[in-house]
Backbone atoms as SQL, in Angstrom:
CREATE TABLE atoms (id INTEGER PRIMARY KEY, chain TEXT, resi INTEGER, resn TEXT, atom TEXT, x REAL, y REAL, z REAL);
INSERT INTO atoms VALUES
  (1, 'A', 1, 'MET', 'N', 104.656, 89.731, 115.402),
  (2, 'A', 1, 'MET', 'CA', 104.729, 90.916, 116.216),
  (3, 'A', 1, 'MET', 'C', 105.614, 91.940, 115.523),
  (4, 'A', 2, 'CYS', 'N', 105.171, 93.149, 115.447),
  (5, 'A', 2, 'CYS', 'CA', 105.932, 94.232, 114.815),
  (6, 'A', 2, 'CYS', 'C', 107.164, 94.568, 115.638),
  (7, 'A', 3, 'GLY', 'N', 108.058, 95.301, 115.021),
  (8, 'A', 3, 'GLY', 'CA', 109.232, 95.793, 115.717),
  (9, 'A', 3, 'GLY', 'C', 109.306, 97.299, 115.595),
  (10, 'A', 4, 'ILE', 'N', 109.629, 97.961, 116.692),
  (11, 'A', 4, 'ILE', 'CA', 109.773, 99.413, 116.671),
  (12, 'A', 4, 'ILE', 'C', 111.155, 99.777, 117.188),
  (13, 'A', 5, 'ASN', 'N', 111.662, 100.901, 116.720),
  (14, 'A', 5, 'ASN', 'CA', 112.952, 101.385, 117.170),
  (15, 'A', 5, 'ASN', 'C', 113.010, 102.877, 116.949),
  (16, 'A', 6, 'GLY', 'N', 114.053, 103.483, 117.419),
  (17, 'A', 6, 'GLY', 'CA', 114.223, 104.907, 117.211),
  (18, 'A', 6, 'GLY', 'C', 115.243, 105.481, 118.151),
  (19, 'A', 7, 'PHE', 'N', 115.457, 106.767, 118.021),
  (20, 'A', 7, 'PHE', 'CA', 116.367, 107.459, 118.912),
  (21, 'A', 7, 'PHE', 'C', 116.110, 108.948, 118.842),
  (22, 'A', 8, 'CYS', 'N', 116.651, 109.646, 119.824),
  (23, 'A', 8, 'CYS', 'CA', 116.562, 111.098, 119.878),
  (24, 'A', 8, 'CYS', 'C', 117.971, 111.632, 120.063),
  (25, 'A', 9, 'ASN', 'N', 118.374, 112.514, 119.165),
  (26, 'A', 9, 'ASN', 'CA', 119.715, 113.080, 119.191),
  (27, 'A', 9, 'ASN', 'C', 119.618, 114.480, 118.607),
  (28, 'A', 10, 'VAL', 'N', 119.823, 115.482, 119.419),
  (29, 'A', 10, 'VAL', 'CA', 119.679, 116.860, 118.942),
  (30, 'A', 10, 'VAL', 'C', 120.723, 117.225, 117.895),
  (31, 'A', 11, 'HIS', 'N', 121.768, 116.439, 117.777),
  (32, 'A', 11, 'HIS', 'CA', 122.813, 116.687, 116.782),
  (33, 'A', 11, 'HIS', 'C', 122.643, 115.773, 115.581),
  (34, 'A', 12, 'ILE', 'N', 121.389, 115.555, 115.171),
  (35, 'A', 12, 'ILE', 'CA', 121.084, 114.659, 114.074),
  (36, 'A', 12, 'ILE', 'C', 121.778, 115.128, 112.793),
  (37, 'A', 13, 'ASN', 'N', 122.227, 114.167, 112.029),
  (38, 'A', 13, 'ASN', 'CA', 122.875, 114.497, 110.764),
  (39, 'A', 13, 'ASN', 'C', 122.511, 113.448, 109.722),
  (40, 'A', 14, 'ILE', 'N', 123.153, 113.480, 108.604),
  (41, 'A', 14, 'ILE', 'CA', 122.817, 112.573, 107.500),
  (42, 'A', 14, 'ILE', 'C', 122.929, 111.104, 107.901),
  (43, 'A', 15, 'SER', 'N', 123.758, 110.792, 108.889),
  (44, 'A', 15, 'SER', 'CA', 123.913, 109.403, 109.310),
  (45, 'A', 15, 'SER', 'C', 122.684, 108.871, 110.041),
  (46, 'A', 16, 'ALA', 'N', 121.761, 109.745, 110.428),
  (47, 'A', 16, 'ALA', 'CA', 120.539, 109.291, 111.099),
  (48, 'A', 16, 'ALA', 'C', 119.746, 108.358, 110.197),
  (49, 'A', 17, 'HIS', 'N', 119.658, 108.688, 108.913),
  (50, 'A', 17, 'HIS', 'CA', 118.941, 107.830, 107.973),
  (51, 'A', 17, 'HIS', 'C', 119.620, 106.462, 107.883),
  (52, 'A', 18, 'THR', 'N', 120.923, 106.455, 107.822),
  (53, 'A', 18, 'THR', 'CA', 121.669, 105.195, 107.765),
  (54, 'A', 18, 'THR', 'C', 121.457, 104.388, 109.036),
  (55, 'A', 19, 'ALA', 'N', 121.511, 105.060, 110.183),
  (56, 'A', 19, 'ALA', 'CA', 121.356, 104.372, 111.465),
  (57, 'A', 19, 'ALA', 'C', 119.980, 103.728, 111.590),
  (58, 'A', 20, 'ILE', 'N', 118.921, 104.462, 111.268),
  (59, 'A', 20, 'ILE', 'CA', 117.577, 103.900, 111.409),
  (60, 'A', 20, 'ILE', 'C', 117.354, 102.781, 110.401),
  (61, 'A', 21, 'SER', 'N', 117.940, 102.912, 109.229),
  (62, 'A', 21, 'SER', 'CA', 117.849, 101.848, 108.225),
  (63, 'A', 21, 'SER', 'C', 118.520, 100.573, 108.738),
  (64, 'A', 22, 'GLN', 'N', 119.674, 100.710, 109.357),
  (65, 'A', 22, 'GLN', 'CA', 120.371, 99.547, 109.918),
  (66, 'A', 22, 'GLN', 'C', 119.589, 98.951, 111.076),
  (67, 'A', 23, 'MET', 'N', 118.970, 99.804, 111.896),
  (68, 'A', 23, 'MET', 'CA', 118.162, 99.312, 113.013),
  (69, 'A', 23, 'MET', 'C', 116.955, 98.533, 112.488),
  (70, 'A', 24, 'ASN', 'N', 116.308, 99.058, 111.453),
  (71, 'A', 24, 'ASN', 'CA', 115.168, 98.357, 110.868),
  (72, 'A', 24, 'ASN', 'C', 115.591, 97.025, 110.262),
  (73, 'A', 25, 'THR', 'N', 116.746, 96.995, 109.622),
  (74, 'A', 25, 'THR', 'CA', 117.251, 95.746, 109.044),
  (75, 'A', 25, 'THR', 'C', 117.522, 94.717, 110.133),
  (76, 'A', 26, 'ALA', 'N', 118.060, 95.163, 111.258),
  (77, 'A', 26, 'ALA', 'CA', 118.387, 94.258, 112.356),
  (78, 'A', 26, 'ALA', 'C', 117.154, 93.578, 112.953),
  (79, 'A', 27, 'ILE', 'N', 115.989, 94.225, 112.855),
  (80, 'A', 27, 'ILE', 'CA', 114.772, 93.640, 113.434),
  (81, 'A', 27, 'ILE', 'C', 113.789, 93.179, 112.352),
  (82, 'A', 28, 'ARG', 'N', 114.284, 92.953, 111.155),
  (83, 'A', 28, 'ARG', 'CA', 113.420, 92.562, 110.034),
  (84, 'A', 28, 'ARG', 'C', 112.561, 91.344, 110.363),
  (85, 'A', 29, 'ASN', 'N', 113.107, 90.405, 111.112),
  (86, 'A', 29, 'ASN', 'CA', 112.345, 89.197, 111.457),
  (87, 'A', 29, 'ASN', 'C', 111.126, 89.510, 112.312),
  (88, 'A', 30, 'ARG', 'N', 111.110, 90.655, 112.999),
  (89, 'A', 30, 'ARG', 'CA', 109.955, 91.051, 113.810),
  (90, 'A', 30, 'ARG', 'C', 108.788, 91.529, 112.954),
  (91, 'A', 31, 'GLY', 'N', 109.103, 92.015, 111.759),
  (92, 'A', 31, 'GLY', 'CA', 108.072, 92.533, 110.878),
  (93, 'A', 31, 'GLY', 'C', 108.495, 92.375, 109.434),
  (94, 'A', 32, 'PRO', 'N', 108.284, 91.206, 108.880),
  (95, 'A', 32, 'PRO', 'CA', 108.765, 90.933, 107.521),
  (96, 'A', 32, 'PRO', 'C', 107.932, 91.548, 106.400),
  (97, 'A', 33, 'ASP', 'N', 106.763, 92.124, 106.723),
  (98, 'A', 33, 'ASP', 'CA', 105.859, 92.599, 105.669),
  (99, 'A', 33, 'ASP', 'C', 106.222, 93.969, 105.112),
  (100, 'A', 34, 'ALA', 'N', 106.834, 94.816, 105.907),
  (101, 'A', 34, 'ALA', 'CA', 107.210, 96.154, 105.443),
  (102, 'A', 34, 'ALA', 'C', 108.035, 96.840, 106.518),
  (103, 'A', 35, 'GLY', 'N', 108.648, 97.936, 106.144),
  (104, 'A', 35, 'GLY', 'CA', 109.404, 98.724, 107.100),
  (105, 'A', 35, 'GLY', 'C', 109.586, 100.132, 106.578),
  (106, 'A', 36, 'ASP', 'N', 109.586, 101.086, 107.500),
  (107, 'A', 36, 'ASP', 'CA', 109.770, 102.475, 107.103),
  (108, 'A', 36, 'ASP', 'C', 110.261, 103.254, 108.316),
  (109, 'A', 37, 'SER', 'N', 110.564, 104.518, 108.094),
  (110, 'A', 37, 'SER', 'CA', 111.017, 105.365, 109.186),
  (111, 'A', 37, 'SER', 'C', 110.489, 106.775, 108.987),
  (112, 'A', 38, 'TRP', 'N', 110.602, 107.561, 110.043),
  (113, 'A', 38, 'TRP', 'CA', 110.181, 108.958, 110.036),
  (114, 'A', 38, 'TRP', 'C', 111.158, 109.718, 110.908),
  (115, 'A', 39, 'GLN', 'N', 111.473, 110.931, 110.521),
  (116, 'A', 39, 'GLN', 'CA', 112.328, 111.742, 111.383),
  (117, 'A', 39, 'GLN', 'C', 111.881, 113.192, 111.393),
  (118, 'A', 40, 'GLU', 'N', 112.075, 113.811, 112.538),
  (119, 'A', 40, 'GLU', 'CA', 111.815, 115.239, 112.716),
  (120, 'A', 40, 'GLU', 'C', 113.151, 115.875, 113.052),
  (121, 'A', 41, 'GLU', 'N', 113.807, 116.397, 112.033),
  (122, 'A', 41, 'GLU', 'CA', 115.154, 116.924, 112.197),
  (123, 'A', 41, 'GLU', 'C', 115.237, 118.052, 113.214),
  (124, 'A', 42, 'SER', 'N', 114.193, 118.877, 113.321),
  (125, 'A', 42, 'SER', 'CA', 114.259, 120.041, 114.207),
  (126, 'A', 42, 'SER', 'C', 114.440, 119.660, 115.674),
  (127, 'A', 43, 'ILE', 'N', 114.009, 118.459, 116.054),
  (128, 'A', 43, 'ILE', 'CA', 114.185, 118.016, 117.443),
  (129, 'A', 43, 'ILE', 'C', 115.045, 116.765, 117.549),
  (130, 'A', 44, 'GLY', 'N', 115.526, 116.259, 116.417),
  (131, 'A', 44, 'GLY', 'CA', 116.415, 115.108, 116.426),
  (132, 'A', 44, 'GLY', 'C', 115.744, 113.791, 116.751),
  (133, 'A', 45, 'LEU', 'N', 114.476, 113.653, 116.419),
  (134, 'A', 45, 'LEU', 'CA', 113.725, 112.435, 116.718),
  (135, 'A', 45, 'LEU', 'C', 113.594, 111.574, 115.471),
  (136, 'A', 46, 'VAL', 'N', 113.893, 110.287, 115.622),
  (137, 'A', 46, 'VAL', 'CA', 113.793, 109.337, 114.521),
  (138, 'A', 46, 'VAL', 'C', 113.030, 108.111, 115.017),
  (139, 'A', 47, 'LEU', 'N', 112.019, 107.675, 114.259),
  (140, 'A', 47, 'LEU', 'CA', 111.244, 106.472, 114.574),
  (141, 'A', 47, 'LEU', 'C', 111.358, 105.488, 113.431),
  (142, 'A', 48, 'GLY', 'N', 111.538, 104.220, 113.770),
  (143, 'A', 48, 'GLY', 'CA', 111.559, 103.164, 112.769),
  (144, 'A', 48, 'GLY', 'C', 110.511, 102.120, 113.104),
  (145, 'A', 49, 'HIS', 'N', 110.049, 101.421, 112.091),
  (146, 'A', 49, 'HIS', 'CA', 109.004, 100.413, 112.291),
  (147, 'A', 49, 'HIS', 'C', 109.172, 99.282, 111.286),
  (148, 'A', 50, 'ARG', 'N', 109.072, 98.054, 111.758),
  (149, 'A', 50, 'ARG', 'CA', 109.001, 96.872, 110.901),
  (150, 'A', 50, 'ARG', 'C', 107.624, 96.277, 111.119),
  (151, 'A', 51, 'ARG', 'N', 106.939, 95.993, 110.043),
  (152, 'A', 51, 'ARG', 'CA', 105.528, 95.638, 110.116),
  (153, 'A', 51, 'ARG', 'C', 105.272, 94.152, 109.900),
  (154, 'A', 52, 'LEU', 'N', 104.487, 93.603, 110.802),
  (155, 'A', 52, 'LEU', 'CA', 103.864, 92.306, 110.620),
  (156, 'A', 52, 'LEU', 'C', 102.374, 92.612, 110.507),
  (157, 'A', 53, 'ALA', 'N', 101.862, 92.624, 109.290),
  (158, 'A', 53, 'ALA', 'CA', 100.481, 93.042, 109.040),
  (159, 'A', 53, 'ALA', 'C', 99.504, 92.018, 109.604),
  (160, 'A', 54, 'VAL', 'N', 98.603, 92.499, 110.471),
  (161, 'A', 54, 'VAL', 'CA', 97.596, 91.631, 111.089),
  (162, 'A', 54, 'VAL', 'C', 96.202, 92.213, 110.864),
  (163, 'A', 55, 'GLN', 'N', 95.961, 93.434, 111.340),
  (164, 'A', 55, 'GLN', 'CA', 94.634, 94.041, 111.258),
  (165, 'A', 55, 'GLN', 'C', 94.298, 94.512, 109.847),
  (166, 'A', 56, 'ASP', 'N', 95.185, 95.256, 109.255),
  (167, 'A', 56, 'ASP', 'CA', 94.960, 95.822, 107.924),
  (168, 'A', 56, 'ASP', 'C', 96.150, 95.422, 107.072),
  (169, 'A', 57, 'LEU', 'N', 95.928, 94.562, 106.111),
  (170, 'A', 57, 'LEU', 'CA', 97.020, 94.025, 105.301),
  (171, 'A', 57, 'LEU', 'C', 97.441, 94.965, 104.180),
  (172, 'A', 58, 'SER', 'N', 96.681, 96.034, 103.974),
  (173, 'A', 58, 'SER', 'CA', 96.957, 96.956, 102.879),
  (174, 'A', 58, 'SER', 'C', 98.044, 97.965, 103.267),
  (175, 'A', 59, 'PRO', 'N', 98.569, 98.690, 102.299),
  (176, 'A', 59, 'PRO', 'CA', 99.542, 99.749, 102.597),
  (177, 'A', 59, 'PRO', 'C', 98.968, 100.862, 103.484),
  (178, 'A', 60, 'ALA', 'N', 97.654, 100.948, 103.598),
  (179, 'A', 60, 'ALA', 'CA', 97.033, 101.971, 104.452),
  (180, 'A', 60, 'ALA', 'C', 97.364, 101.762, 105.929),
  (181, 'A', 61, 'GLY', 'N', 97.854, 100.596, 106.285),
  (182, 'A', 61, 'GLY', 'CA', 98.232, 100.323, 107.666),
  (183, 'A', 61, 'GLY', 'C', 99.714, 100.509, 107.942),
  (184, 'A', 62, 'ALA', 'N', 100.453, 101.025, 106.980),
  (185, 'A', 62, 'ALA', 'CA', 101.905, 101.192, 107.127),
  (186, 'A', 62, 'ALA', 'C', 102.241, 102.193, 108.226),
  (187, 'A', 63, 'GLN', 'N', 103.373, 101.963, 108.867),
  (188, 'A', 63, 'GLN', 'CA', 103.852, 102.832, 109.940),
  (189, 'A', 63, 'GLN', 'C', 105.313, 103.178, 109.704),
  (190, 'A', 64, 'PRO', 'N', 105.806, 104.198, 110.366),
  (191, 'A', 64, 'PRO', 'CA', 105.130, 105.146, 111.225),
  (192, 'A', 64, 'PRO', 'C', 103.979, 105.832, 110.489),
  (193, 'A', 65, 'MET', 'N', 102.879, 106.015, 111.202),
  (194, 'A', 65, 'MET', 'CA', 101.651, 106.548, 110.617),
  (195, 'A', 65, 'MET', 'C', 101.371, 107.944, 111.157),
  (196, 'A', 66, 'HIS', 'N', 100.931, 108.812, 110.270),
  (197, 'A', 66, 'HIS', 'CA', 100.544, 110.173, 110.638),
  (198, 'A', 66, 'HIS', 'C', 99.044, 110.223, 110.891),
  (199, 'A', 67, 'SER', 'N', 98.647, 111.025, 111.866),
  (200, 'A', 67, 'SER', 'CA', 97.222, 111.244, 112.099),
  (201, 'A', 67, 'SER', 'C', 96.643, 112.031, 110.929),
  (202, 'A', 68, 'ALA', 'N', 95.331, 111.975, 110.772),
  (203, 'A', 68, 'ALA', 'CA', 94.668, 112.668, 109.666),
  (204, 'A', 68, 'ALA', 'C', 94.934, 114.170, 109.709),
  (205, 'A', 69, 'CYS', 'N', 95.069, 114.736, 110.911),
  (206, 'A', 69, 'CYS', 'CA', 95.324, 116.171, 111.048),
  (207, 'A', 69, 'CYS', 'C', 96.798, 116.520, 110.877),
  (208, 'A', 70, 'GLY', 'N', 97.664, 115.512, 110.897),
  (209, 'A', 70, 'GLY', 'CA', 99.089, 115.742, 110.716),
  (210, 'A', 70, 'GLY', 'C', 99.857, 116.086, 111.981),
  (211, 'A', 71, 'ARG', 'N', 99.176, 116.182, 113.103),
  (212, 'A', 71, 'ARG', 'CA', 99.847, 116.575, 114.350),
  (213, 'A', 71, 'ARG', 'C', 100.641, 115.439, 114.979),
  (214, 'A', 72, 'TYR', 'N', 100.144, 114.221, 114.869),
  (215, 'A', 72, 'TYR', 'CA', 100.742, 113.083, 115.558),
  (216, 'A', 72, 'TYR', 'C', 101.365, 112.104, 114.570),
  (217, 'A', 73, 'VAL', 'N', 102.428, 111.446, 115.029),
  (218, 'A', 73, 'VAL', 'CA', 103.060, 110.356, 114.290),
  (219, 'A', 73, 'VAL', 'C', 103.229, 109.220, 115.273),
  (220, 'A', 74, 'LEU', 'N', 102.923, 107.999, 114.836),
  (221, 'A', 74, 'LEU', 'CA', 102.956, 106.869, 115.746),
  (222, 'A', 74, 'LEU', 'C', 103.629, 105.665, 115.105),
  (223, 'A', 75, 'ALA', 'N', 104.533, 105.048, 115.863),
  (224, 'A', 75, 'ALA', 'CA', 105.073, 103.724, 115.541),
  (225, 'A', 75, 'ALA', 'C', 104.578, 102.840, 116.679),
  (226, 'A', 76, 'PHE', 'N', 103.734, 101.890, 116.366),
  (227, 'A', 76, 'PHE', 'CA', 102.951, 101.175, 117.373),
  (228, 'A', 76, 'PHE', 'C', 103.123, 99.673, 117.206),
  (229, 'A', 77, 'ASN', 'N', 103.328, 98.989, 118.320),
  (230, 'A', 77, 'ASN', 'CA', 103.380, 97.535, 118.324),
  (231, 'A', 77, 'ASN', 'C', 102.368, 97.055, 119.347),
  (232, 'A', 78, 'GLY', 'N', 101.249, 96.647, 118.862),
  (233, 'A', 78, 'GLY', 'CA', 100.210, 96.182, 119.760),
  (234, 'A', 78, 'GLY', 'C', 98.975, 95.837, 118.959),
  (235, 'A', 79, 'GLU', 'N', 97.943, 95.520, 119.671),
  (236, 'A', 79, 'GLU', 'CA', 96.678, 95.218, 119.016),
  (237, 'A', 79, 'GLU', 'C', 95.556, 95.724, 119.912),
  (238, 'A', 80, 'ILE', 'N', 94.696, 96.545, 119.350),
  (239, 'A', 80, 'ILE', 'CA', 93.561, 97.089, 120.094),
  (240, 'A', 80, 'ILE', 'C', 92.336, 96.294, 119.654),
  (241, 'A', 81, 'TYR', 'N', 91.914, 95.400, 120.505),
  (242, 'A', 81, 'TYR', 'CA', 90.861, 94.455, 120.133),
  (243, 'A', 81, 'TYR', 'C', 89.500, 95.119, 119.941),
  (244, 'A', 82, 'ASN', 'N', 89.256, 96.238, 120.602),
  (245, 'A', 82, 'ASN', 'CA', 87.955, 96.907, 120.472),
  (246, 'A', 82, 'ASN', 'C', 88.042, 98.136, 119.572),
  (247, 'A', 83, 'HIS', 'N', 89.003, 98.166, 118.654),
  (248, 'A', 83, 'HIS', 'CA', 89.178, 99.379, 117.861),
  (249, 'A', 83, 'HIS', 'C', 87.991, 99.663, 116.949),
  (250, 'A', 84, 'LEU', 'N', 87.256, 98.650, 116.523),
  (251, 'A', 84, 'LEU', 'CA', 86.078, 98.913, 115.693),
  (252, 'A', 84, 'LEU', 'C', 84.984, 99.612, 116.505),
  (253, 'A', 85, 'GLN', 'N', 84.850, 99.218, 117.771),
  (254, 'A', 85, 'GLN', 'CA', 83.886, 99.900, 118.643),
  (255, 'A', 85, 'GLN', 'C', 84.338, 101.335, 118.913),
  (256, 'A', 86, 'LEU', 'N', 85.632, 101.540, 119.059),
  (257, 'A', 86, 'LEU', 'CA', 86.148, 102.900, 119.252),
  (258, 'A', 86, 'LEU', 'C', 85.873, 103.762, 118.025),
  (259, 'A', 87, 'ARG', 'N', 86.002, 103.180, 116.839),
  (260, 'A', 87, 'ARG', 'CA', 85.678, 103.920, 115.613),
  (261, 'A', 87, 'ARG', 'C', 84.211, 104.320, 115.603),
  (262, 'A', 88, 'GLU', 'N', 83.355, 103.382, 115.976),
  (263, 'A', 88, 'GLU', 'CA', 81.920, 103.683, 116.031),
  (264, 'A', 88, 'GLU', 'C', 81.639, 104.814, 117.011),
  (265, 'A', 89, 'GLN', 'N', 82.318, 104.803, 118.164),
  (266, 'A', 89, 'GLN', 'CA', 82.125, 105.857, 119.160),
  (267, 'A', 89, 'GLN', 'C', 82.607, 107.199, 118.612),
  (268, 'A', 90, 'LEU', 'N', 83.747, 107.215, 117.956),
  (269, 'A', 90, 'LEU', 'CA', 84.254, 108.453, 117.351),
  (270, 'A', 90, 'LEU', 'C', 83.239, 109.028, 116.365),
  (271, 'A', 91, 'ILE', 'N', 82.693, 108.181, 115.532),
  (272, 'A', 91, 'ILE', 'CA', 81.719, 108.617, 114.522),
  (273, 'A', 91, 'ILE', 'C', 80.447, 109.116, 115.201),
  (274, 'A', 92, 'SER', 'N', 79.972, 108.387, 116.229),
  (275, 'A', 92, 'SER', 'CA', 78.744, 108.798, 116.919),
  (276, 'A', 92, 'SER', 'C', 78.909, 110.135, 117.649),
  (277, 'A', 93, 'GLU', 'N', 80.143, 110.474, 117.998),
  (278, 'A', 93, 'GLU', 'CA', 80.412, 111.752, 118.675),
  (279, 'A', 93, 'GLU', 'C', 80.703, 112.877, 117.684),
  (280, 'A', 94, 'GLY', 'N', 80.537, 112.588, 116.406),
  (281, 'A', 94, 'GLY', 'CA', 80.755, 113.617, 115.396),
  (282, 'A', 94, 'GLY', 'C', 82.185, 113.738, 114.922),
  (283, 'A', 95, 'ASN', 'N', 83.008, 112.789, 115.268),
  (284, 'A', 95, 'ASN', 'CA', 84.403, 112.782, 114.831),
  (285, 'A', 95, 'ASN', 'C', 84.567, 111.876, 113.617),
  (286, 'A', 96, 'SER', 'N', 83.680, 112.012, 112.687),
  (287, 'A', 96, 'SER', 'CA', 83.711, 111.184, 111.488),
  (288, 'A', 96, 'SER', 'C', 84.930, 111.541, 110.650),
  (289, 'A', 97, 'LEU', 'N', 85.673, 110.556, 110.293),
  (290, 'A', 97, 'LEU', 'CA', 86.882, 110.744, 109.504),
  (291, 'A', 97, 'LEU', 'C', 86.748, 110.045, 108.163),
  (292, 'A', 98, 'ASN', 'N', 87.582, 110.452, 107.261),
  (293, 'A', 98, 'ASN', 'CA', 87.751, 109.680, 106.032),
  (294, 'A', 98, 'ASN', 'C', 88.838, 108.658, 106.318),
  (295, 'A', 99, 'TRP', 'N', 88.424, 107.497, 106.783),
  (296, 'A', 99, 'TRP', 'CA', 89.387, 106.467, 107.166),
  (297, 'A', 99, 'TRP', 'C', 90.191, 106.029, 105.951),
  (298, 'A', 100, 'ARG', 'N', 91.484, 105.936, 106.118),
  (299, 'A', 100, 'ARG', 'CA', 92.374, 105.468, 105.039),
  (300, 'A', 100, 'ARG', 'C', 92.335, 103.963, 104.912),
  (301, 'A', 101, 'GLY', 'N', 92.159, 103.296, 106.053),
  (302, 'A', 101, 'GLY', 'CA', 92.200, 101.837, 106.052),
  (303, 'A', 101, 'GLY', 'C', 91.427, 101.280, 107.229),
  (304, 'A', 102, 'HIS', 'N', 91.863, 100.117, 107.698),
  (305, 'A', 102, 'HIS', 'CA', 91.141, 99.407, 108.749),
  (306, 'A', 102, 'HIS', 'C', 92.041, 99.048, 109.926),
  (307, 'A', 103, 'SER', 'N', 93.143, 99.772, 110.089),
  (308, 'A', 103, 'SER', 'CA', 94.100, 99.410, 111.135),
  (309, 'A', 103, 'SER', 'C', 93.736, 99.996, 112.489),
  (310, 'A', 104, 'ASP', 'N', 94.123, 99.264, 113.532),
  (311, 'A', 104, 'ASP', 'CA', 93.923, 99.769, 114.887),
  (312, 'A', 104, 'ASP', 'C', 94.851, 100.946, 115.177),
  (313, 'A', 105, 'THR', 'N', 95.955, 101.055, 114.460),
  (314, 'A', 105, 'THR', 'CA', 96.856, 102.195, 114.628),
  (315, 'A', 105, 'THR', 'C', 96.169, 103.485, 114.200),
  (316, 'A', 106, 'GLU', 'N', 95.472, 103.435, 113.085),
  (317, 'A', 106, 'GLU', 'CA', 94.736, 104.617, 112.626),
  (318, 'A', 106, 'GLU', 'C', 93.642, 104.989, 113.632),
  (319, 'A', 107, 'THR', 'N', 92.990, 103.983, 114.204),
  (320, 'A', 107, 'THR', 'CA', 91.975, 104.235, 115.222),
  (321, 'A', 107, 'THR', 'C', 92.593, 104.914, 116.440),
  (322, 'A', 108, 'LEU', 'N', 93.754, 104.419, 116.883),
  (323, 'A', 108, 'LEU', 'CA', 94.424, 105.001, 118.042),
  (324, 'A', 108, 'LEU', 'C', 94.788, 106.463, 117.789),
  (325, 'A', 109, 'LEU', 'N', 95.300, 106.754, 116.613),
  (326, 'A', 109, 'LEU', 'CA', 95.626, 108.141, 116.273),
  (327, 'A', 109, 'LEU', 'C', 94.372, 109.022, 116.278),
  (328, 'A', 110, 'ALA', 'N', 93.273, 108.516, 115.754),
  (329, 'A', 110, 'ALA', 'CA', 92.017, 109.280, 115.755),
  (330, 'A', 110, 'ALA', 'C', 91.536, 109.519, 117.184),
  (331, 'A', 111, 'CYS', 'N', 91.743, 108.572, 118.072),
  (332, 'A', 111, 'CYS', 'CA', 91.385, 108.753, 119.487),
  (333, 'A', 111, 'CYS', 'C', 92.236, 109.851, 120.129),
  (334, 'A', 112, 'PHE', 'N', 93.543, 109.881, 119.803),
  (335, 'A', 112, 'PHE', 'CA', 94.412, 110.947, 120.323),
  (336, 'A', 112, 'PHE', 'C', 93.883, 112.309, 119.880),
  (337, 'A', 113, 'VAL', 'N', 93.518, 112.411, 118.614),
  (338, 'A', 113, 'VAL', 'CA', 93.034, 113.689, 118.075),
  (339, 'A', 113, 'VAL', 'C', 91.729, 114.108, 118.751),
  (340, 'A', 114, 'ALA', 'N', 90.813, 113.154, 118.919),
  (341, 'A', 114, 'ALA', 'CA', 89.490, 113.475, 119.458),
  (342, 'A', 114, 'ALA', 'C', 89.493, 113.671, 120.982),
  (343, 'A', 115, 'TRP', 'N', 90.221, 112.825, 121.696),
  (344, 'A', 115, 'TRP', 'CA', 90.094, 112.795, 123.141),
  (345, 'A', 115, 'TRP', 'C', 91.377, 113.183, 123.889),
  (346, 'A', 116, 'GLY', 'N', 92.431, 113.402, 123.165),
  (347, 'A', 116, 'GLY', 'CA', 93.702, 113.751, 123.820),
  (348, 'A', 116, 'GLY', 'C', 94.469, 112.555, 124.290);
């Protein structure tokens, strides 16, 4: 099972990177395959993710993940069992994407873009 963490602090500073790194280290056992973080300094939002690769074992499934349009960022811990059917529906509705990989996280982001 993956691990997610983060915080929101409008007074974000250089220590935010250190803090999220320490948080990711603390939950390494939740996701031993990889870990990364993302921050939006303008609003003080920081997301961290430790990955246990299940659906897509490649780096294309790494998180936090950006949507293809760049509007959304997601750190997700879950499994969408029908994500392949959702991809087919997106494509049939004309929302064909250049998929980076095979992860359910990428599918979820594409659903946000297409359907809100």
